[in-house]
CSV table of C-alpha atoms in Angstrom, one decimal:
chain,number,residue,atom,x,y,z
A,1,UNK,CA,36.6,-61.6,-5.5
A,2,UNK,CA,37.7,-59.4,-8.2
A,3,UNK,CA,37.0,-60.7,-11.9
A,4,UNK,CA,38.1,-60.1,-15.3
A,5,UNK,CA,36.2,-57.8,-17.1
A,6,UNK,CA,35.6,-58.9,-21.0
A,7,UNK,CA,35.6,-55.9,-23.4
A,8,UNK,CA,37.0,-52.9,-23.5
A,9,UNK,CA,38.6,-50.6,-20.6
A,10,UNK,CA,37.1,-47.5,-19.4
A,11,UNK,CA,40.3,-45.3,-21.3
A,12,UNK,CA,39.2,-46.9,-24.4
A,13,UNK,CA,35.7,-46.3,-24.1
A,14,UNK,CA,36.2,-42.3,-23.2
A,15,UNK,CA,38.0,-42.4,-26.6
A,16,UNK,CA,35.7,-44.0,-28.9
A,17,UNK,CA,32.8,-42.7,-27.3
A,18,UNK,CA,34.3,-39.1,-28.3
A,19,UNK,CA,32.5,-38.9,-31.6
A,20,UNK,CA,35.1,-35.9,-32.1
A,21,UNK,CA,37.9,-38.5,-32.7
A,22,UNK,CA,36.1,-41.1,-33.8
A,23,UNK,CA,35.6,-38.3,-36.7
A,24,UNK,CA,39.3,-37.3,-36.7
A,25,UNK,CA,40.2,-40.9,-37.2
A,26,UNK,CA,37.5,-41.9,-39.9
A,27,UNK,CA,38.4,-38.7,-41.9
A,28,UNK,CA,42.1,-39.5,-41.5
A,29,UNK,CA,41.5,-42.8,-43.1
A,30,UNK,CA,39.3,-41.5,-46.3
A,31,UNK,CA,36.2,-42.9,-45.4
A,32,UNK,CA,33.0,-40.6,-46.2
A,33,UNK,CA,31.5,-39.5,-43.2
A,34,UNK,CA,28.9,-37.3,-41.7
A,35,UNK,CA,29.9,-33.8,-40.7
A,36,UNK,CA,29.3,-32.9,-36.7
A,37,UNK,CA,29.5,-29.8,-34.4
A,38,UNK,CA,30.3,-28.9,-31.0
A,39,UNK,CA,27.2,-27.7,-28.1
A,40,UNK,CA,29.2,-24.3,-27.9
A,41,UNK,CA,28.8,-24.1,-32.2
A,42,UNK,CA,25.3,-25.1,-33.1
A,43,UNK,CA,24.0,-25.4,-37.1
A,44,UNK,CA,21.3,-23.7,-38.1
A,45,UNK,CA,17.8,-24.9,-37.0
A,46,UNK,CA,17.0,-26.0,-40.1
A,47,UNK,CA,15.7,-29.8,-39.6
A,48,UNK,CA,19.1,-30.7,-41.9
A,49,UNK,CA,21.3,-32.2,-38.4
A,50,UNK,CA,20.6,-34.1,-35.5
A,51,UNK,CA,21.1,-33.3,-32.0
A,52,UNK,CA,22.3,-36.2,-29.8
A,53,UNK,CA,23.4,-36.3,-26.3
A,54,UNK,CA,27.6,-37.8,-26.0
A,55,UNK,CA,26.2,-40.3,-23.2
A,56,UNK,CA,23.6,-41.8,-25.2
A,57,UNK,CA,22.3,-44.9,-26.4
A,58,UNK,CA,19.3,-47.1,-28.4
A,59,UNK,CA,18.2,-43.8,-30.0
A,60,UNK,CA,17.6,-41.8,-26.4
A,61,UNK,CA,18.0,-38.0,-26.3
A,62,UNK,CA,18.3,-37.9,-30.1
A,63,UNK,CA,15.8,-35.1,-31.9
A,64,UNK,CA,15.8,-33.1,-35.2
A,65,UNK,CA,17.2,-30.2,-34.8
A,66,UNK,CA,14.7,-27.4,-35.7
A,67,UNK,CA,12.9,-24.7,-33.6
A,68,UNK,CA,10.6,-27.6,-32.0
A,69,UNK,CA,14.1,-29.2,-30.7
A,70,UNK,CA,14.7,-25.8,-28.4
A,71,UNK,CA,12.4,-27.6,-25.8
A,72,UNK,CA,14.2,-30.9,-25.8
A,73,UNK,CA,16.1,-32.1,-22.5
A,74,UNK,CA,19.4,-33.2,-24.6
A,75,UNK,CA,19.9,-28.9,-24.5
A,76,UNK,CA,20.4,-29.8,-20.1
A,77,UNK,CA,22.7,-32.4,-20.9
A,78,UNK,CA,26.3,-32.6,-23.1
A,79,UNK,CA,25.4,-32.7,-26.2
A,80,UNK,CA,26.5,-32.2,-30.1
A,81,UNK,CA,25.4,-32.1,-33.5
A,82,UNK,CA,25.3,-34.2,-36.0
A,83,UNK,CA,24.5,-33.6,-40.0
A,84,UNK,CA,21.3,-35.5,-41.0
A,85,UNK,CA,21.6,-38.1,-43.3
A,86,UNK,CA,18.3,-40.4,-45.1
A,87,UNK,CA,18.9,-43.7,-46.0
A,88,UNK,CA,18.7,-47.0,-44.8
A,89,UNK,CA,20.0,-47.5,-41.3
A,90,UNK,CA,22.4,-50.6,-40.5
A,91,UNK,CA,24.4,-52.4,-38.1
A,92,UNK,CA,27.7,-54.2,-38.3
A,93,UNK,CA,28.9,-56.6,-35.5
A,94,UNK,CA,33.3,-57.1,-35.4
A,95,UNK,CA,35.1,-59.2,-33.1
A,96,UNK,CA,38.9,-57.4,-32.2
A,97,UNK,CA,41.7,-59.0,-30.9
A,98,UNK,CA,44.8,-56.8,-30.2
A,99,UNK,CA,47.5,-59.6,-29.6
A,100,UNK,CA,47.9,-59.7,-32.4
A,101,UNK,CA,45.6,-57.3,-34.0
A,102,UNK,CA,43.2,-59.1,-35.8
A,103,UNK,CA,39.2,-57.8,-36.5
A,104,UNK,CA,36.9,-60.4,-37.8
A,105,UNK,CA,33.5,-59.0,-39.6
A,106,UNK,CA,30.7,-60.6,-38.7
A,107,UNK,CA,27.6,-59.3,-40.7
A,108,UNK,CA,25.3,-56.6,-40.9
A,109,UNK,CA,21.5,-56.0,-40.3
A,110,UNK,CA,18.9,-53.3,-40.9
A,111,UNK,CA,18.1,-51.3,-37.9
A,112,UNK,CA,14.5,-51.2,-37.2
A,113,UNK,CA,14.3,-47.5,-35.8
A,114,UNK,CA,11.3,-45.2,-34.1
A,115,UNK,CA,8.5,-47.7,-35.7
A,116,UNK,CA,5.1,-46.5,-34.4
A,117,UNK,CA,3.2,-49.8,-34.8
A,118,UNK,CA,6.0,-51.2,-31.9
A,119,UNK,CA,5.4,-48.1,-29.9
A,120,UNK,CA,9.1,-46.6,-30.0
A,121,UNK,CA,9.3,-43.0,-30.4
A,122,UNK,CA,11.7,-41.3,-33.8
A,123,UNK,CA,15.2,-42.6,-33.2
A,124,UNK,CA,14.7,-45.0,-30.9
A,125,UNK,CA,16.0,-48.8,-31.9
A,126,UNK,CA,13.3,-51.6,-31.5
A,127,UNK,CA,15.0,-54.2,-33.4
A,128,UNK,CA,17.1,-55.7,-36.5
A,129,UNK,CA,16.9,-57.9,-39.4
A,130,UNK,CA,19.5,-59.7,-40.9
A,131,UNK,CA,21.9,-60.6,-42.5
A,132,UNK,CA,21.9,-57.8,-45.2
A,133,UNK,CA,24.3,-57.5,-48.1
A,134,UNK,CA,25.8,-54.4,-49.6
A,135,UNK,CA,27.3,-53.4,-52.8
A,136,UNK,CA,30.6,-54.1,-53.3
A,137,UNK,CA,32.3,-50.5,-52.6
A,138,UNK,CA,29.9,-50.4,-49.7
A,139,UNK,CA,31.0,-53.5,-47.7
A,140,UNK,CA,34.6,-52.7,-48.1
A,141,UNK,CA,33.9,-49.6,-46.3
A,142,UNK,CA,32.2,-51.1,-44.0
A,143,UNK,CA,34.6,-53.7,-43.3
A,144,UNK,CA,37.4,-51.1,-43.2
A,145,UNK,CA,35.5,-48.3,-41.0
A,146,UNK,CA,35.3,-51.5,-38.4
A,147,UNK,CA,39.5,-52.1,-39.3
A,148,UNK,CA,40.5,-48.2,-38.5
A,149,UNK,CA,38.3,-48.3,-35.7
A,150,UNK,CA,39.6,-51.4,-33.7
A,151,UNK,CA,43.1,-50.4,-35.0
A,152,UNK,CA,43.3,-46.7,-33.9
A,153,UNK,CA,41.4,-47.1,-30.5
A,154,UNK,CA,42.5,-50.5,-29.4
A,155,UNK,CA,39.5,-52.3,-29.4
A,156,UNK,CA,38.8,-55.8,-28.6
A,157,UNK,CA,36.4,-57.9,-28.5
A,158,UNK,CA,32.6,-57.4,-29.5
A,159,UNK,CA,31.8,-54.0,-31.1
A,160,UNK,CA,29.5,-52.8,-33.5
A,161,UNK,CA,29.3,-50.2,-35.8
A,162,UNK,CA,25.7,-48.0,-36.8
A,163,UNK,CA,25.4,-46.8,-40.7
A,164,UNK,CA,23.3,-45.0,-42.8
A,165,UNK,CA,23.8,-45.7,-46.6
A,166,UNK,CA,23.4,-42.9,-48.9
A,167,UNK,CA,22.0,-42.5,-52.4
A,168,UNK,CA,25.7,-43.9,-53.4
A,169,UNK,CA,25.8,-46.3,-51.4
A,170,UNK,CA,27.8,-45.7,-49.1
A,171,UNK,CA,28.2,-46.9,-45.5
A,172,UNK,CA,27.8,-43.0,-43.1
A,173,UNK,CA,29.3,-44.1,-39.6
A,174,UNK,CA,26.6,-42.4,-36.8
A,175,UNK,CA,27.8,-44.3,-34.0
A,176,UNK,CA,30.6,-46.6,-32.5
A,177,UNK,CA,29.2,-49.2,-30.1
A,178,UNK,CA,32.0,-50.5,-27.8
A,179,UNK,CA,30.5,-54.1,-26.5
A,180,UNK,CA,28.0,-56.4,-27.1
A,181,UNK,CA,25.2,-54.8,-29.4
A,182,UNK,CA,21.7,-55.6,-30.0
A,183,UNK,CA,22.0,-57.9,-33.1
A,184,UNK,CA,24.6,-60.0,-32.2
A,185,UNK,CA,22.1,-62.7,-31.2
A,186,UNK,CA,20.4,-62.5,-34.4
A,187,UNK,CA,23.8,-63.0,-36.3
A,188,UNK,CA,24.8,-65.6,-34.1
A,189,UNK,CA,21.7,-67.7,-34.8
A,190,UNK,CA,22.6,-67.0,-38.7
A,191,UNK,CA,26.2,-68.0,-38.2
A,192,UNK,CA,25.5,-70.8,-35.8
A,193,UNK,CA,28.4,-69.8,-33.6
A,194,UNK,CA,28.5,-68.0,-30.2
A,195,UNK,CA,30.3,-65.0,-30.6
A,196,UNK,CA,31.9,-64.2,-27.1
A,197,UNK,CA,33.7,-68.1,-27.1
């Protein structure tokens, strides 16, 4: 028997999971962002971007790009660039509804990413802590980065969205997560509520 799928449908995710428009629309809105490049135009190899794979997830495929990055499999698979950015690296959860539109913000948490003493390799995600607060300026943007996102794409339900703040501050989108992400149990034990009801 056929059942209803909870989420978002497979148009929706192709578009979000374009980090081309997911760009287009951030930029569009004023909200700081990272700068990122198409396989056919690489940056220079000069440790200061990222190369991810488009189908990629938890941190796989991802590699600083430098001359040591010529070897990695993400090259055999498609792939773009993104500028590098330091900083601490969060994690927002949102819940969409699109009848009427209506995105709820349920907290952030700090990404625990490539630690060697849990055995993950650079990038990879092995966990979160939570909640974490921001500066004023910096949780508006956050809250709003979720907004345009859920309003330009059409997305309902659980999403999430992956920062890095910079020395200002400020919330750098690196990835749009289109379901149910890794800390929404840890935010649901702080809320005390179970986010898919």
């Amino acid at each position: 028997a056929q059942q209803s799928l909870l989420g978002n449908d497979q148009s929706t995710l192709a578009e979000v999971r374009d980090p081309f428009r997911v760009r287009e629309e951030i930029r569009a809105a004023h909200i700081p962002d990272l700068k990122i490049r198409r396989s056919d135009d690489p940056p220079p190899r000069d440790g200061q971007w990222l190369i991810k794979p488009l189908r990629g997830g938890g941190g796989r495929g991802v590699a600083i790009w430098d001359e040591a990055a010529m070897s990695s499999a993400t090259l055999r698979e498609p792939h773009y660039f993104q500028q590098r950015a330091t900083g601490e690296t969060l994690s927002a959860v949102f819940v969409a509804s699109q009848d009427p539109l209506q995105v709820r913000y349920v907290g952030l948490t700090r990404q625990l990413i490539g630690i060697e003493e849990l055995n993950a390799p650079a990038f990879h995600w092995c966990g979160s802590i939570g909640p974490v607060a921001l500066e004023t300026r910096g949780e508006i943007l956050t809250r709003r980065t979720g907004t345009v996102l859920a309003h330009r794409f059409g997305l309902r339900g659980l999403f999430g969205c992956d920062f890095v703040i910079n020395s200002d501050g400020e919330p750098l989108l690196t990835e749009v997560n289109p379901r149910y992400t890794g800390s929404v149990e840890l935010l649901e034990v702080l809320c005390g509520a179970t986010l898919l009801e």
